[in-house]
Amino acid sequence: MNKFDKTIKRLAMEENRTVPRSVTQAIDDTLSNLPESTCKIRHINYGSRIVGIAACFVLVLFVVMPNVSPAYAEALEGVPVVGKLINLVTVRNYRYSEGNFEMDIKVPQVQTQDEAGEFINKDVNQLTEALVNEFYKTLGVSQSEGCGAIYLDYMAITDNPRWFTLKLSVSETAADSHSYFKFYNIDREKGTIVELSELFDSENAVKILSDEIDRQMAIRMSENSNIVFWKDEAEFTSAPQTLVSPHNYYWNKDGDLVIPFDKYEVGPGYIGAPEFVIEKSIIKDLLKPEYKDIVG
């Protein structure tokens, strides 16, 4: 028994409190819902029994004790929690399918107490409403002629105690097809959204990243003659840097920085949406002190 457990046991024994009726009723309800065994049952469902026992334990630990014992509740507040709780749910799903027109838009909602969640939800709602309006506008103009499709899906591409990244994937099809992505990166410790440029202390960070991407582009083109990047085209090099802020990014499971590009952003459509992995050894010394732990 560790020090925390001993403290809880001692405090609980010192207190003399009456269990509220609402709590005892919750326990009774839980016990009454446990699977019943009869003589006709030859094989015991240990899984159900274990789940039921676990449910009672959780109920007592996190519902009964905090309500009965203020000392327990106070001690429980001292248990360290790494990162802030973030839930990701689908709140709406716009669907349409008739003839040559199709729409499937899943609208996510980030559930958190931080302003970052409010910002993301507002931004996502504006984007999805624009896509839905665009679809019905195209449908109304084209009526039975033509075709059109819009899809939006999402996933938590990074979800760990330190970082949370929501990825939106949008695909639109009319006369041609177009795909693009949007990444929202949340620093769970601060509860804020972090842009790519905010990760670095060095003023040369963008140039170093751009040079590394340029190097990887050259390697891919040398290894496969079918791959073409527009890094040497006038339209592409007219920008001051390859990376225009703000720009999409995310951390992979190895702690490396990944820079994704949308379809048609750095090359013809047939190469898709390329991504470039910037190894941690390249950027570790460029990061602000508070982000160095991400790359280890």
Coordinates of C-alpha atoms in Angstrom, one line a residue:
M1 CA 0.0 0.0 0.0
N2 CA 1.5 3.3 -1.1
K3 CA 1.6 6.6 0.9
F4 CA -1.5 7.9 -1.0
D5 CA -3.5 4.8 -0.2
K6 CA -2.6 4.9 3.4
T7 CA -3.6 8.5 3.7
I8 CA -7.0 7.8 2.1
K9 CA -7.6 4.9 4.4
R10 CA -6.7 6.9 7.5
L11 CA -8.8 9.9 6.6
A12 CA -11.8 7.6 5.7
M13 CA -11.5 5.8 9.1
E14 CA -11.4 9.1 11.0
E15 CA -14.6 10.5 9.5
N16 CA -18.1 9.6 10.5
R17 CA -20.5 10.6 7.7
T18 CA -23.8 9.4 6.4
V19 CA -24.0 8.2 2.8
P20 CA -26.5 10.3 0.9
R21 CA -29.6 8.6 -0.4
S22 CA -28.6 9.4 -4.0
V23 CA -25.3 7.6 -3.6
T24 CA -26.8 4.5 -2.0
Q25 CA -29.5 4.4 -4.8
A26 CA -26.7 4.5 -7.4
I27 CA -25.0 1.6 -5.8
D28 CA -28.2 -0.4 -5.6
D29 CA -29.0 0.3 -9.2
T30 CA -25.5 -0.9 -10.2
L31 CA -25.7 -4.1 -8.2
S32 CA -29.2 -4.9 -9.5
N33 CA -27.9 -4.7 -13.1
L34 CA -25.1 -7.2 -12.5
P35 CA -25.7 -10.5 -14.4
E36 CA -27.6 -13.0 -12.4
S37 CA -26.5 -16.7 -12.3
T38 CA -28.9 -19.6 -12.1
C39 CA -28.5 -23.4 -11.8
K40 CA -29.2 -23.7 -15.5
I41 CA -26.0 -21.9 -16.5
R42 CA -23.1 -24.3 -16.8
H43 CA -20.5 -21.8 -18.0
I44 CA -19.9 -18.7 -16.0
N45 CA -19.4 -15.5 -17.9
Y46 CA -16.4 -14.3 -16.0
G47 CA -16.1 -11.3 -18.4
S48 CA -19.5 -9.9 -17.3
R49 CA -18.7 -10.6 -13.6
I50 CA -15.4 -8.7 -13.9
V51 CA -17.0 -5.8 -15.7
G52 CA -19.7 -5.6 -13.1
I53 CA -17.2 -5.7 -10.2
A54 CA -15.1 -3.1 -12.0
A55 CA -18.1 -0.8 -12.4
C56 CA -18.9 -1.0 -8.7
F57 CA -15.3 -0.3 -7.8
V58 CA -15.2 2.8 -10.1
L59 CA -18.6 3.9 -8.7
V60 CA -17.3 3.7 -5.1
L61 CA -13.9 5.2 -5.9
F62 CA -15.0 8.2 -7.9
V63 CA -18.7 8.7 -6.9
V64 CA -19.3 7.4 -3.4
M65 CA -16.0 8.4 -1.7
P66 CA -15.9 12.0 -3.0
N67 CA -19.5 12.5 -1.9
V68 CA -19.1 10.9 1.5
S69 CA -15.6 12.1 2.4
P70 CA -14.4 15.7 1.8
A71 CA -11.0 14.5 2.9
Y72 CA -10.9 11.9 0.2
A73 CA -12.1 14.4 -2.4
E74 CA -9.3 16.8 -1.3
A75 CA -6.7 14.1 -1.5
L76 CA -8.0 13.0 -4.9
E77 CA -7.5 16.5 -6.2
G78 CA -3.8 16.1 -5.5
V79 CA -3.4 13.2 -7.9
P80 CA -1.4 14.5 -10.8
V81 CA -3.0 14.6 -14.3
V82 CA -0.8 14.9 -17.3
G83 CA -2.4 16.9 -20.1
K84 CA -6.0 18.2 -20.3
L85 CA -8.9 16.1 -21.3
I86 CA -10.0 16.4 -24.9
N87 CA -12.9 14.5 -26.4
L88 CA -13.6 14.4 -30.2
V89 CA -17.2 13.6 -31.3
T90 CA -19.3 13.8 -34.4
V91 CA -22.1 16.4 -33.8
R92 CA -23.6 16.4 -37.3
N93 CA -23.5 14.5 -40.5
Y94 CA -24.7 16.1 -43.8
R95 CA -25.5 13.5 -46.4
Y96 CA -27.0 13.6 -49.9
S97 CA -26.9 11.0 -52.7
E98 CA -29.0 11.3 -55.8
G99 CA -27.9 10.8 -59.4
N100 CA -24.4 12.2 -60.0
F101 CA -24.4 14.3 -56.8
E102 CA -23.2 13.1 -53.5
M103 CA -22.3 14.7 -50.2
D104 CA -21.0 13.2 -47.0
I105 CA -19.7 15.7 -44.4
K106 CA -19.0 14.7 -40.9
V107 CA -18.8 17.6 -38.5
P108 CA -16.5 17.1 -35.5
Q109 CA -16.5 18.9 -32.2
V110 CA -13.6 19.2 -29.9
Q111 CA -14.8 19.0 -26.3
T112 CA -12.5 20.8 -24.0
Q113 CA -12.6 23.6 -21.4
D114 CA -10.0 25.6 -23.2
E115 CA -10.5 28.4 -25.7
A116 CA -8.6 26.3 -28.3
G117 CA -11.6 24.0 -28.5
E118 CA -14.0 26.9 -29.0
F119 CA -11.9 28.3 -31.8
I120 CA -11.6 25.0 -33.6
N121 CA -15.3 24.3 -33.3
K122 CA -16.2 27.7 -34.7
D123 CA -13.7 27.4 -37.6
V124 CA -14.9 23.9 -38.4
N125 CA -18.5 25.0 -38.4
Q126 CA -17.8 27.9 -40.8
L127 CA -15.9 25.5 -43.1
T128 CA -18.6 22.8 -43.1
E129 CA -21.4 25.4 -43.6
A130 CA -19.5 26.8 -46.6
L131 CA -19.1 23.4 -48.1
V132 CA -22.7 22.5 -47.6
N133 CA -23.9 25.8 -49.2
E134 CA -21.5 25.3 -52.1
F135 CA -22.8 21.8 -52.7
Y136 CA -26.5 22.8 -52.8
K137 CA -25.7 25.9 -54.9
T138 CA -24.0 23.6 -57.5
L139 CA -26.9 21.2 -57.3
G140 CA -29.5 23.9 -57.8
V141 CA -27.7 25.3 -60.8
S142 CA -26.9 22.0 -62.4
Q143 CA -30.1 20.3 -61.5
S144 CA -30.2 16.9 -63.2
E145 CA -27.1 17.7 -65.4
G146 CA -23.5 17.6 -64.4
C147 CA -22.0 16.0 -61.3
G148 CA -20.6 17.0 -58.0
A149 CA -19.4 15.5 -54.8
I150 CA -18.1 16.8 -51.5
Y151 CA -16.6 14.7 -48.7
L152 CA -15.2 15.8 -45.3
D153 CA -13.8 13.4 -42.7
Y154 CA -11.6 13.8 -39.7
M155 CA -9.3 12.0 -37.3
A156 CA -7.2 12.7 -34.3
I157 CA -3.8 12.1 -35.9
T158 CA -1.9 12.9 -32.8
D159 CA -3.3 12.2 -29.3
N160 CA -1.0 11.9 -26.4
P161 CA -0.7 13.6 -22.9
R162 CA 1.4 16.4 -24.4
W163 CA -0.2 17.1 -27.8
F164 CA -3.5 16.8 -29.7
T165 CA -3.8 17.2 -33.5
L166 CA -7.1 17.2 -35.4
K167 CA -6.9 16.5 -39.1
L168 CA -9.7 17.5 -41.5
S169 CA -9.7 15.9 -44.9
V170 CA -11.7 17.5 -47.6
S171 CA -12.3 16.2 -51.1
E172 CA -14.3 18.0 -53.8
T173 CA -15.2 16.7 -57.3
A174 CA -16.9 18.7 -60.1
A175 CA -15.2 19.2 -63.4
D176 CA -12.0 18.0 -61.7
S177 CA -11.1 16.7 -58.3
H178 CA -9.4 18.6 -55.5
S179 CA -8.3 17.5 -52.1
Y180 CA -6.9 19.5 -49.2
F181 CA -6.3 19.1 -45.5
K182 CA -6.4 21.2 -42.3
F183 CA -4.6 20.5 -39.1
Y184 CA -5.3 22.0 -35.7
N185 CA -2.5 21.5 -33.2
I186 CA -3.2 21.9 -29.5
D187 CA -0.6 22.1 -26.8
R188 CA -2.4 20.3 -24.0
E189 CA -0.4 21.8 -21.2
K190 CA -1.2 25.4 -22.3
G191 CA -4.6 24.6 -23.8
T192 CA -3.7 26.7 -26.8
I193 CA -3.4 26.2 -30.6
V194 CA 0.2 26.4 -31.8
E195 CA 1.1 27.5 -35.3
L196 CA 4.2 26.1 -37.0
S197 CA 6.1 29.4 -36.7
E198 CA 5.4 29.4 -32.9
L199 CA 7.4 26.3 -32.3
F200 CA 10.8 27.8 -33.0
D201 CA 13.2 30.3 -31.4
S202 CA 15.5 30.6 -34.4
E203 CA 14.8 33.1 -37.2
N204 CA 16.4 30.7 -39.6
A205 CA 14.0 27.9 -38.8
V206 CA 11.7 28.4 -41.8
K207 CA 14.7 28.5 -44.2
I208 CA 16.2 25.3 -42.6
L209 CA 12.9 23.5 -43.0
S210 CA 12.5 24.8 -46.6
D211 CA 16.0 23.6 -47.5
E212 CA 15.3 20.2 -46.1
I213 CA 12.1 19.9 -48.0
D214 CA 13.8 21.0 -51.1
R215 CA 16.5 18.3 -50.6
Q216 CA 13.9 15.6 -50.1
M217 CA 12.1 16.7 -53.3
A218 CA 15.3 16.4 -55.3
I219 CA 15.9 12.9 -53.9
R220 CA 12.4 11.7 -54.8
M221 CA 12.6 13.1 -58.3
S222 CA 16.0 11.5 -58.9
E223 CA 14.7 8.1 -57.7
N224 CA 11.4 8.2 -59.7
S225 CA 11.2 10.0 -63.0
N226 CA 7.4 10.1 -62.8
I227 CA 7.6 12.4 -59.7
V228 CA 7.7 16.1 -60.4
F229 CA 7.8 19.0 -58.0
W230 CA 7.4 22.6 -59.0
K231 CA 10.4 23.7 -56.8
D232 CA 12.2 25.1 -59.8
E233 CA 9.1 26.7 -61.5
A234 CA 8.8 30.5 -61.4
E235 CA 5.3 30.3 -59.9
F236 CA 6.6 28.2 -57.0
T237 CA 9.9 30.1 -56.3
S238 CA 8.2 33.5 -56.4
A239 CA 7.2 33.0 -52.8
P240 CA 9.8 34.1 -50.3
Q241 CA 9.9 30.7 -48.7
T242 CA 8.5 27.2 -49.4
L243 CA 6.6 27.4 -46.2
V244 CA 4.1 30.2 -46.0
S245 CA 2.8 30.8 -42.5
P246 CA 0.5 29.5 -41.2
H247 CA 1.2 26.1 -42.6
N248 CA 0.0 22.6 -41.8
Y249 CA 2.1 20.3 -39.7
Y250 CA 1.9 17.5 -37.2
W251 CA 4.1 15.3 -35.0
N252 CA 4.4 11.7 -35.8
K253 CA 4.7 8.9 -33.3
D254 CA 8.5 9.0 -33.4
G255 CA 8.6 12.7 -32.5
D256 CA 9.6 13.9 -35.9
L257 CA 7.9 16.9 -37.5
V258 CA 5.8 16.2 -40.6
I259 CA 5.1 18.9 -43.2
P260 CA 2.2 18.0 -45.5
F261 CA 1.2 19.8 -48.7
D262 CA -2.2 19.8 -50.4
K263 CA -2.8 18.4 -53.8
Y264 CA -1.6 20.8 -56.5
E265 CA 0.3 22.9 -53.9
V266 CA 3.9 21.8 -54.8
G267 CA 3.3 19.5 -57.8
P268 CA 0.8 18.2 -60.4
G269 CA -2.3 16.4 -59.2
Y270 CA -1.2 12.9 -59.9
I271 CA 1.5 13.0 -57.2
G272 CA -1.3 13.5 -54.6
A273 CA -0.7 15.3 -51.3
P274 CA 3.0 14.7 -50.5
E275 CA 4.3 14.9 -46.9
F276 CA 7.9 15.5 -45.8
V277 CA 9.3 14.2 -42.5
I278 CA 11.8 16.5 -40.8
E279 CA 13.8 14.4 -38.4
K280 CA 14.1 15.6 -34.8
S281 CA 17.9 15.9 -35.1
I282 CA 17.4 18.7 -37.6
I283 CA 15.0 20.8 -35.5
K284 CA 15.8 20.0 -31.9
D285 CA 18.1 22.9 -31.4
L286 CA 15.7 25.3 -33.2
L287 CA 12.7 24.6 -31.0
K288 CA 11.6 26.8 -28.1
P289 CA 12.6 25.3 -24.7
E290 CA 9.0 24.4 -23.9
Y291 CA 8.7 22.2 -27.0
K292 CA 12.0 20.3 -26.8
D293 CA 10.4 17.5 -24.8
I294 CA 8.2 16.6 -27.8
V295 CA 11.2 15.4 -29.8
G296 CA 12.8 13.8 -26.8

